[in-house]
Amino acid sequence: MSFPPRYRTARSRSRGEANGAESRARAVRAAIELFAASGFQGTSIAQVAERAGLSQSGLLHHFPSKAALLAAVLEERDARDGEFLTSADGGRPLGWAAFDALAALTARNSTRPHLVGLFVRLTAEATAPDHPAHDWALDHYAGVHAWLVDAVRAGRERGEMHPGTPPETLARSTIAVMDGLQQQWLLEPERVSMVTEFSGHVAMLRARWGTAERAVVSPGSST
Amino acid sequence: MSFPPRYRTARSRSRGEANGAESRARAVRAAIELFAASGFQGTSIAQVAERAGLSQSGLLHHFPSKAALLAAVLEERDARDGEFLTSADGGRPLGWAAFDALAALTARNSTRPHLVGLFVRLTAEATAPDHPAHDWALDHYAGVHAWLVDAVRAGRERGEMHPGTPPETLARSTIAVMDGLQQQWLLEPERVSMVTEFSGHVAMLRARWGTAERAVVSPGSST
DNA sequence: GTCTATAAGGGGATAGAC
DNA sequence: GTCTATCCCCTTATAGAC
């Protein structure tokens, strides 16, 4: 049992000691930024250490290997945007509300290039079965896909969506649009607006699968 | 001036000599496969050399640097699927025909995981401004985007598509769907059918933006 | 908890023989 | 056109001092 918040004292600081948890957190933040910019394979732990203000071995004290550092990074990432897809009360948005939640997530993402870069690069690398983030990628997609499929089923039952709406296909392609837009936006941030394009996509889905209960945009209208 | 097709003779073979063009081509093929599986950063030129049946220096005789090898790989890739988006007579498909051409390309791609892996990994890496394939990625997206925008404009003028159809947004999101599906398919080839999902997407676009001149799928129908 | 030192190997690229 | 030998730097990881 240790007393939770240990702050640095003048004495400990002069001896080069720091709060371990603090150093660890700095390292994770540094790793997110560097993995985001150059990928996991394209980043060395020495670079991460330098940005975190640690020596390479100092860093490896907190994470036994580079893969362990990656695991910590992924955990942090999921924590940061998993909260976004569940409301404060733990309930999940259903029907069109789920698509609106994704649009909101896209809007937030467009202010966080770090996290987007991390995601785009990592999912591409992690396609390889032997990549340390491979299982994470599988879990991630399984989770989002199931979440969205459930939301569409609920939307159908509530009468927000046509009975013929295909949940799997809708989920799959919507996730694909998000990922593809992130990729294009990273490449040319000034030319591509993730928010506009994704909102357009959702509007189109509403026009195709929405029922009269909710706004159906007719061809030729703006927005 | 050299006499174009130089074949290996028993004598040259015994001296360890081979047709240069042949070795070069083997190297490019090997590089495509390895870059596809592990990315550019994740592949060493020694690995490429081994697969091509050359020593590392033998490989570097044909390509002065690893980046030069990458350039050759990208050139080869573009040659292989650029032909697909222009008809035999050099004309380009317009209106819905362009989307059908993309669907056909998707079908072909699903038999060529090598090229898909190459594309997905490389475009993700190449998002970084200092990546050797960055300019290629910019050109690639600019080209496909312009191609599709033109096709949609033509479709509107022909009356195949509603006058309110937004060319840029439609192009952007369709490309995003393709890229995103490729990514998901690479991760789980057995669970994801690029062809089915992309065709579904195109069918939805027809339902939303198509005019009576062409089939409009009504909600609830299959396919 | 953090450091220096070092091991042990891989990376891209060059020189020069054949 | 291809090879062997070599250079030099960067990589991950460990040992042990403080």
XYZ file of C-alpha atoms (C1' of nucleotides) in Angstrom:
482
model
C 0.000 0.000 0.000
C 1.357 3.332 -1.047
C 0.005 6.816 -0.530
C -1.463 7.637 -3.944
C -0.335 11.095 -5.058
C 3.393 11.512 -4.604
C 4.596 14.916 -5.619
C 8.152 15.836 -6.355
C 10.016 17.517 -3.543
C 12.934 19.895 -3.954
C 15.156 17.161 -2.587
C 13.971 14.360 -4.808
C 14.105 16.628 -7.821
C 17.700 17.538 -7.138
C 18.552 13.874 -7.040
C 17.034 13.457 -10.536
C 14.049 11.594 -9.214
C 10.586 12.228 -10.513
C 7.146 10.896 -9.958
C 7.058 7.580 -11.768
C 3.456 7.803 -12.841
C 4.124 11.229 -14.268
C 7.089 10.039 -16.320
C 5.074 7.107 -17.537
C 2.233 9.345 -18.637
C 4.642 11.678 -20.429
C 6.105 8.692 -22.223
C 2.703 7.516 -23.398
C 1.838 10.974 -24.650
C 5.162 11.227 -26.474
C 4.621 7.812 -28.004
C 1.165 8.752 -29.243
C 2.562 11.782 -31.003
C 5.455 9.961 -32.594
C 3.555 6.824 -33.562
C 0.944 9.148 -35.042
C 3.507 10.947 -37.148
C 5.694 8.042 -38.247
C 3.913 4.854 -37.319
C 5.026 2.225 -34.852
C 7.632 0.720 -37.134
C 8.868 4.167 -38.090
C 9.509 5.280 -34.526
C 12.337 4.253 -32.211
C 12.002 4.034 -28.471
C 14.960 6.375 -28.209
C 12.930 9.081 -29.952
C 10.048 8.526 -27.587
C 12.397 8.682 -24.612
C 13.931 11.921 -25.772
C 10.557 13.588 -26.232
C 9.473 12.371 -22.823
C 12.631 13.742 -21.231
C 13.969 10.337 -20.289
C 16.865 8.176 -21.307
C 16.098 5.160 -23.404
C 16.612 2.856 -20.433
C 14.575 5.125 -18.237
C 11.716 4.597 -20.626
C 12.218 0.855 -20.708
C 11.944 0.800 -16.953
C 8.240 1.602 -17.331
C 7.580 -0.566 -20.376
C 9.590 -3.777 -20.679
C 9.500 -3.668 -24.472
C 8.469 -1.517 -27.383
C 5.371 -3.665 -27.823
C 4.404 -3.011 -24.210
C 4.650 0.698 -24.877
C 2.380 0.254 -27.861
C -0.140 -1.600 -25.724
C -0.222 1.299 -23.282
C -0.727 3.714 -26.160
C -3.647 1.732 -27.538
C -5.260 1.500 -24.137
C -5.017 5.242 -23.765
C -6.482 5.819 -27.207
C -9.453 3.566 -26.590
C -10.105 5.262 -23.293
C -10.107 8.646 -24.997
C -12.657 7.920 -27.633
C -14.619 5.005 -26.307
C -16.295 7.386 -23.886
C -17.584 9.246 -26.873
C -19.778 6.445 -28.109
C -21.525 5.812 -24.822
C -23.603 8.526 -23.178
C -22.879 9.698 -19.673
C -25.473 7.336 -18.230
C -23.823 4.351 -19.882
C -26.582 3.998 -22.460
C -25.718 3.886 -26.137
C -27.220 6.014 -28.904
C -29.540 3.989 -31.150
C -30.976 4.465 -34.611
C -29.939 7.663 -36.352
C -28.553 8.971 -33.088
C -25.656 6.542 -33.482
C -24.776 8.075 -36.842
C -25.002 11.516 -35.322
C -22.655 10.376 -32.571
C -20.182 9.255 -35.223
C -20.503 12.626 -36.924
C -19.762 14.297 -33.604
C -16.768 12.037 -33.133
C -15.545 13.039 -36.584
C -15.872 16.691 -35.630
C -13.865 16.113 -32.495
C -11.276 14.106 -34.413
C -10.712 16.937 -36.836
C -9.260 18.901 -33.923
C -7.030 16.007 -32.924
C -4.754 15.082 -35.814
C -2.538 13.172 -33.403
C -5.156 10.611 -32.605
C -6.265 10.322 -36.197
C -2.737 9.785 -37.433
C -2.175 7.209 -34.759
C -5.275 5.341 -35.787
C -4.739 5.470 -39.546
C -1.141 4.360 -39.415
C -1.651 1.732 -36.799
C -4.639 0.062 -38.405
C -2.769 -0.110 -41.697
C 0.305 -1.657 -40.084
C -1.782 -3.940 -37.905
C -3.335 -5.627 -40.884
C -0.325 -7.932 -40.829
C -1.114 -10.959 -38.645
C 2.183 -10.763 -36.792
C 1.959 -7.087 -35.923
C 1.805 -6.431 -32.170
C -1.387 -4.428 -32.632
C -3.121 -7.017 -34.795
C -5.405 -8.369 -32.093
C -6.217 -4.870 -30.971
C -7.293 -4.013 -34.508
C -9.513 -7.079 -34.712
C -11.158 -6.211 -31.403
C -11.554 -2.605 -32.345
C -13.369 -3.308 -35.596
C -15.468 -6.078 -34.097
C -16.544 -3.694 -31.351
C -17.459 -0.735 -33.534
C -19.149 -2.950 -36.069
C -21.311 -4.705 -33.470
C -22.147 -1.370 -31.864
C -23.357 0.088 -35.151
C -25.207 -3.048 -36.239
C -27.145 -2.998 -32.980
C -27.951 0.662 -33.434
C -29.374 0.027 -36.912
C -31.456 -2.925 -35.707
C -32.886 -0.750 -32.972
C -33.577 1.988 -35.506
C -35.542 -0.442 -37.630
C -37.567 -1.657 -34.687
C -38.376 1.883 -33.651
C -39.570 2.666 -37.141
C -36.853 5.274 -37.769
C -35.455 3.160 -40.575
C -37.052 1.123 -43.316
C -37.544 -2.556 -42.506
C -35.288 -3.492 -45.419
C -32.289 -1.584 -44.063
C -29.293 -3.940 -44.062
C -27.499 -3.508 -40.718
C -24.236 -5.246 -41.549
C -23.727 -3.515 -44.859
C -24.673 -0.134 -43.472
C -22.294 -0.550 -40.547
C -19.463 -1.830 -42.701
C -19.666 0.923 -45.277
C -20.128 3.713 -42.759
C -17.012 2.629 -40.902
C -15.241 2.435 -44.240
C -16.237 6.007 -45.068
C -14.921 7.256 -41.745
C -11.614 5.474 -42.127
C -11.188 6.519 -45.732
C -11.944 10.143 -44.951
C -9.456 10.159 -42.096
C -6.838 8.898 -44.480
C -7.585 11.548 -47.109
C -7.785 14.268 -44.506
C -4.377 13.392 -43.084
C -2.896 13.576 -46.545
C -4.455 16.942 -47.404
C -5.954 18.613 -44.342
C -6.685 21.859 -46.188
C -8.540 20.270 -49.083
C -10.613 17.678 -47.278
C -13.225 18.341 -44.626
C -13.982 15.159 -42.770
C -16.968 16.758 -41.092
C -18.632 17.996 -44.268
C -18.072 14.784 -46.147
C -19.143 12.502 -43.372
C -22.253 14.564 -42.658
C -23.089 14.367 -46.333
C -22.787 10.630 -46.162
C -25.116 10.408 -43.174
C -27.621 12.708 -44.887
C -27.601 10.378 -47.844
C -28.206 7.373 -45.632
C -31.186 9.143 -44.112
C -32.590 9.889 -47.552
C -32.248 6.265 -48.554
C -33.237 4.382 -45.400
C -35.013 6.923 -43.241
C -38.757 6.809 -42.706
C -41.185 9.711 -42.590
C -40.825 9.826 -38.796
C -37.562 11.607 -39.268
C -36.410 14.226 -41.731
C -35.837 12.813 -45.179
C -33.769 15.053 -47.388
C -35.018 15.164 -50.954
C -32.707 15.146 -53.968
C -31.442 18.548 -54.925
C -31.645 20.139 -51.499
C -28.588 21.565 -49.901
C -26.843 20.315 -46.707
C 22.300 0.401 -78.745
C 21.789 -3.091 -77.492
C 19.849 -5.930 -79.023
C 16.655 -5.916 -76.988
C 15.970 -9.452 -75.766
C 19.128 -10.893 -74.290
C 18.653 -14.414 -73.050
C 20.910 -16.238 -70.684
C 23.361 -18.576 -72.323
C 24.855 -21.648 -70.698
C 28.135 -19.829 -70.544
C 26.848 -16.598 -69.000
C 24.757 -18.576 -66.520
C 27.782 -20.517 -65.366
C 29.548 -17.252 -64.734
C 26.662 -16.168 -62.495
C 25.469 -13.618 -64.993
C 21.809 -13.102 -65.749
C 19.688 -10.870 -67.869
C 19.675 -7.534 -66.128
C 16.145 -6.609 -67.062
C 14.947 -9.942 -65.772
C 16.645 -9.515 -62.412
C 15.300 -6.044 -62.149
C 11.776 -7.223 -62.826
C 12.122 -10.018 -60.266
C 13.282 -7.457 -57.742
C 10.290 -5.227 -58.359
C 7.929 -8.170 -57.999
C 9.618 -9.228 -54.780
C 9.443 -5.698 -53.453
C 5.732 -5.446 -54.220
C 5.074 -8.608 -52.254
C 7.150 -7.604 -49.268
C 6.056 -3.970 -49.137
C 2.493 -5.279 -49.373
C 2.983 -7.589 -46.430
C 5.070 -5.385 -44.145
C 5.039 -1.904 -45.579
C 7.987 0.058 -46.904
C 9.409 0.892 -43.505
C 8.891 -2.664 -42.344
C 10.862 -4.225 -45.180
C 14.633 -4.281 -45.626
C 16.332 -4.262 -48.984
C 18.148 -7.411 -47.890
C 14.813 -9.214 -47.668
C 13.858 -8.024 -51.120
C 17.204 -9.103 -52.485
C 16.869 -12.559 -50.994
C 13.426 -13.109 -52.451
C 14.624 -11.903 -55.832
C 17.574 -14.271 -55.702
C 20.149 -11.525 -55.536
C 22.633 -10.246 -53.032
C 21.875 -6.955 -51.360
C 24.475 -5.188 -53.482
C 23.249 -6.927 -56.585
C 19.883 -5.369 -55.930
C 21.375 -1.954 -55.295
C 23.044 -2.131 -58.669
C 19.602 -1.769 -60.264
C 18.208 0.741 -57.784
C 20.638 3.196 -56.255
C 18.627 3.445 -53.060
C 15.678 1.959 -51.267
C 13.594 4.976 -52.272
C 14.440 4.339 -55.917
C 13.171 0.801 -55.530
C 9.960 2.156 -54.083
C 9.565 4.484 -57.041
C 9.853 1.545 -59.413
C 7.260 -0.351 -57.401
C 4.791 2.529 -57.517
C 5.268 2.950 -61.240
C 4.527 -0.722 -61.751
C 1.427 -0.520 -59.567
C 0.017 2.446 -61.414
C 0.607 0.741 -64.720
C -1.275 -2.333 -63.529
C -4.464 -0.645 -62.475
C -4.509 2.587 -64.354
C -5.416 0.636 -67.470
C -8.535 -0.472 -65.661
C -10.073 2.965 -65.476
C -9.682 3.803 -69.121
C -11.403 1.714 -71.758
C -9.467 0.031 -74.497
C -10.089 2.907 -76.886
C -8.667 5.403 -74.390
C -12.100 6.828 -73.543
C -13.182 7.009 -69.934
C -16.439 5.679 -68.484
C -18.812 8.485 -67.513
C -21.849 8.757 -65.257
C -22.830 5.548 -63.518
C -20.488 3.636 -65.773
C -17.598 5.111 -63.782
C -18.998 3.655 -60.565
C -19.460 0.330 -62.280
C -15.857 0.473 -63.391
C -14.819 1.017 -59.769
C -16.933 -1.957 -58.747
C -15.189 -4.039 -61.395
C -11.835 -2.822 -60.107
C -12.859 -3.863 -56.613
C -13.744 -7.314 -57.901
C -10.379 -7.643 -59.534
C -8.612 -6.336 -56.449
C -10.207 -9.009 -54.302
C -8.187 -11.543 -56.258
C -5.005 -9.560 -55.782
C -4.291 -9.133 -52.082
C -0.716 -8.184 -52.917
C -1.671 -5.018 -54.670
C -4.287 -4.104 -52.097
C -1.877 -4.577 -49.214
C 0.700 -2.506 -51.021
C -1.776 0.282 -51.543
C -3.254 0.325 -48.041
C 0.071 0.275 -46.245
C 1.758 2.715 -48.537
C -0.975 5.327 -48.522
C -1.045 5.214 -44.730
C 2.725 5.629 -44.451
C 2.803 8.229 -47.184
C 0.556 10.564 -45.269
C 3.736 11.828 -43.615
C 5.092 14.760 -45.649
C 8.650 13.430 -45.613
C 7.789 9.927 -46.767
C 9.339 9.030 -50.131
C 5.898 8.124 -51.490
C 4.189 11.293 -50.281
C 4.103 13.036 -53.647
C 2.938 9.871 -55.305
C 0.032 9.667 -52.861
C -0.947 13.270 -53.554
C -0.896 12.670 -57.291
C -2.778 9.438 -56.959
C -5.665 10.934 -55.015
C -5.781 14.055 -57.133
C -6.013 11.882 -60.238
C -8.732 9.539 -59.045
C -10.712 12.375 -57.530
C -10.636 14.464 -60.689
C -11.548 11.415 -62.754
C -14.601 10.682 -60.662
C -15.693 14.307 -60.390
C -15.669 14.559 -64.170
C -17.658 11.362 -64.464
C -20.349 12.684 -62.131
C -20.560 16.011 -63.955
C -21.016 14.144 -67.217
C -23.669 11.953 -65.615
C -25.593 15.038 -64.567
C -25.414 16.546 -68.013
C -26.634 13.347 -69.591
C -29.565 13.246 -67.243
C -28.466 10.008 -65.556
C -28.081 11.820 -62.269
C -30.128 14.466 -60.518
C -29.040 18.047 -61.174
C -28.350 18.496 -57.435
C -25.807 15.682 -57.282
C -22.648 17.025 -55.599
C -19.667 15.811 -57.643
C -16.891 16.548 -55.131
C -18.644 15.014 -52.173
C -19.737 11.970 -54.119
C -16.240 11.408 -55.424
C -14.608 11.962 -52.055
C -16.880 9.608 -50.149
C -16.850 6.892 -52.787
C -13.071 6.839 -52.752
C -13.222 6.754 -48.974
C -15.525 3.741 -49.042
C -13.184 1.868 -51.357
C -10.146 2.609 -49.235
C -11.901 1.778 -45.994
C -13.234 -1.497 -47.344
C -9.802 -2.501 -48.566
C -8.463 -1.890 -45.093
C -11.176 -3.971 -43.420
C -10.874 -6.708 -46.007
C -7.131 -7.013 -45.461
C -7.702 -7.359 -41.756
C -10.418 -10.017 -42.066
C -10.609 -11.383 -45.598
C -13.113 -14.112 -44.660
C -15.575 -11.817 -42.944
C -15.572 -8.874 -45.315
C -16.565 -8.941 -48.952
C -15.304 -5.823 -50.669
C -17.360 -6.600 -53.743
C -20.672 -7.013 -51.935
C -20.204 -3.973 -49.746
C -19.003 -1.710 -52.494
C -21.789 -2.797 -54.841
C -24.250 -2.072 -52.068
C -22.795 1.380 -51.737
C -23.135 2.054 -55.459
C -26.717 0.761 -55.431
C -27.468 3.211 -52.652
C -25.951 6.064 -54.618
C -28.168 5.148 -57.570
C -31.216 5.155 -55.359
C -30.333 8.562 -54.019
C -29.031 10.386 -57.075
C -30.158 8.342 -60.052
C -32.929 9.522 -62.342
C -35.727 7.439 -63.836
C -33.590 6.850 -66.923
C -31.717 4.236 -64.980
C -32.774 1.627 -62.457
C -33.607 3.090 -59.081
C -33.645 0.501 -56.322
C -36.516 1.010 -53.924
C -36.169 0.567 -50.171
C -36.638 -2.981 -48.982
C -35.526 -4.714 -52.152
C -32.680 -7.174 -52.045
C -29.269 -6.880 -53.780
C 13.159 5.688 -10.760
C 16.690 6.976 -13.478
C 21.082 6.855 -15.369
C 25.573 5.214 -18.092
C 27.603 1.580 -20.439
C 27.333 -2.055 -23.385
C 25.820 -6.028 -25.738
C 24.254 -7.999 -30.090
C 22.309 -7.434 -34.162
C 20.079 -5.060 -38.304
C 19.809 -1.160 -41.253
C 21.253 1.303 -45.854
C 24.931 2.210 -48.682
C 29.850 1.971 -50.902
C 34.421 -0.104 -52.805
C 36.403 -3.018 -55.546
C 37.122 -7.844 -57.445
C 35.458 -10.897 -61.004
C 25.704 -7.668 -63.804
C 26.780 -9.682 -59.692
C 29.384 -10.753 -55.795
C 32.105 -10.334 -51.078
C 33.734 -7.372 -47.757
C 33.237 -3.522 -45.147
C 31.688 0.973 -43.077
C 28.997 3.300 -39.920
C 24.947 4.327 -37.767
C 20.684 3.011 -35.523
C 17.925 -0.469 -33.238
C 16.112 -3.045 -29.071
C 17.274 -4.759 -24.877
C 20.128 -5.831 -20.575
C 23.434 -5.074 -16.482
C 24.538 -2.648 -12.882
C 25.653 1.864 -10.503
C 23.467 5.630 -7.946
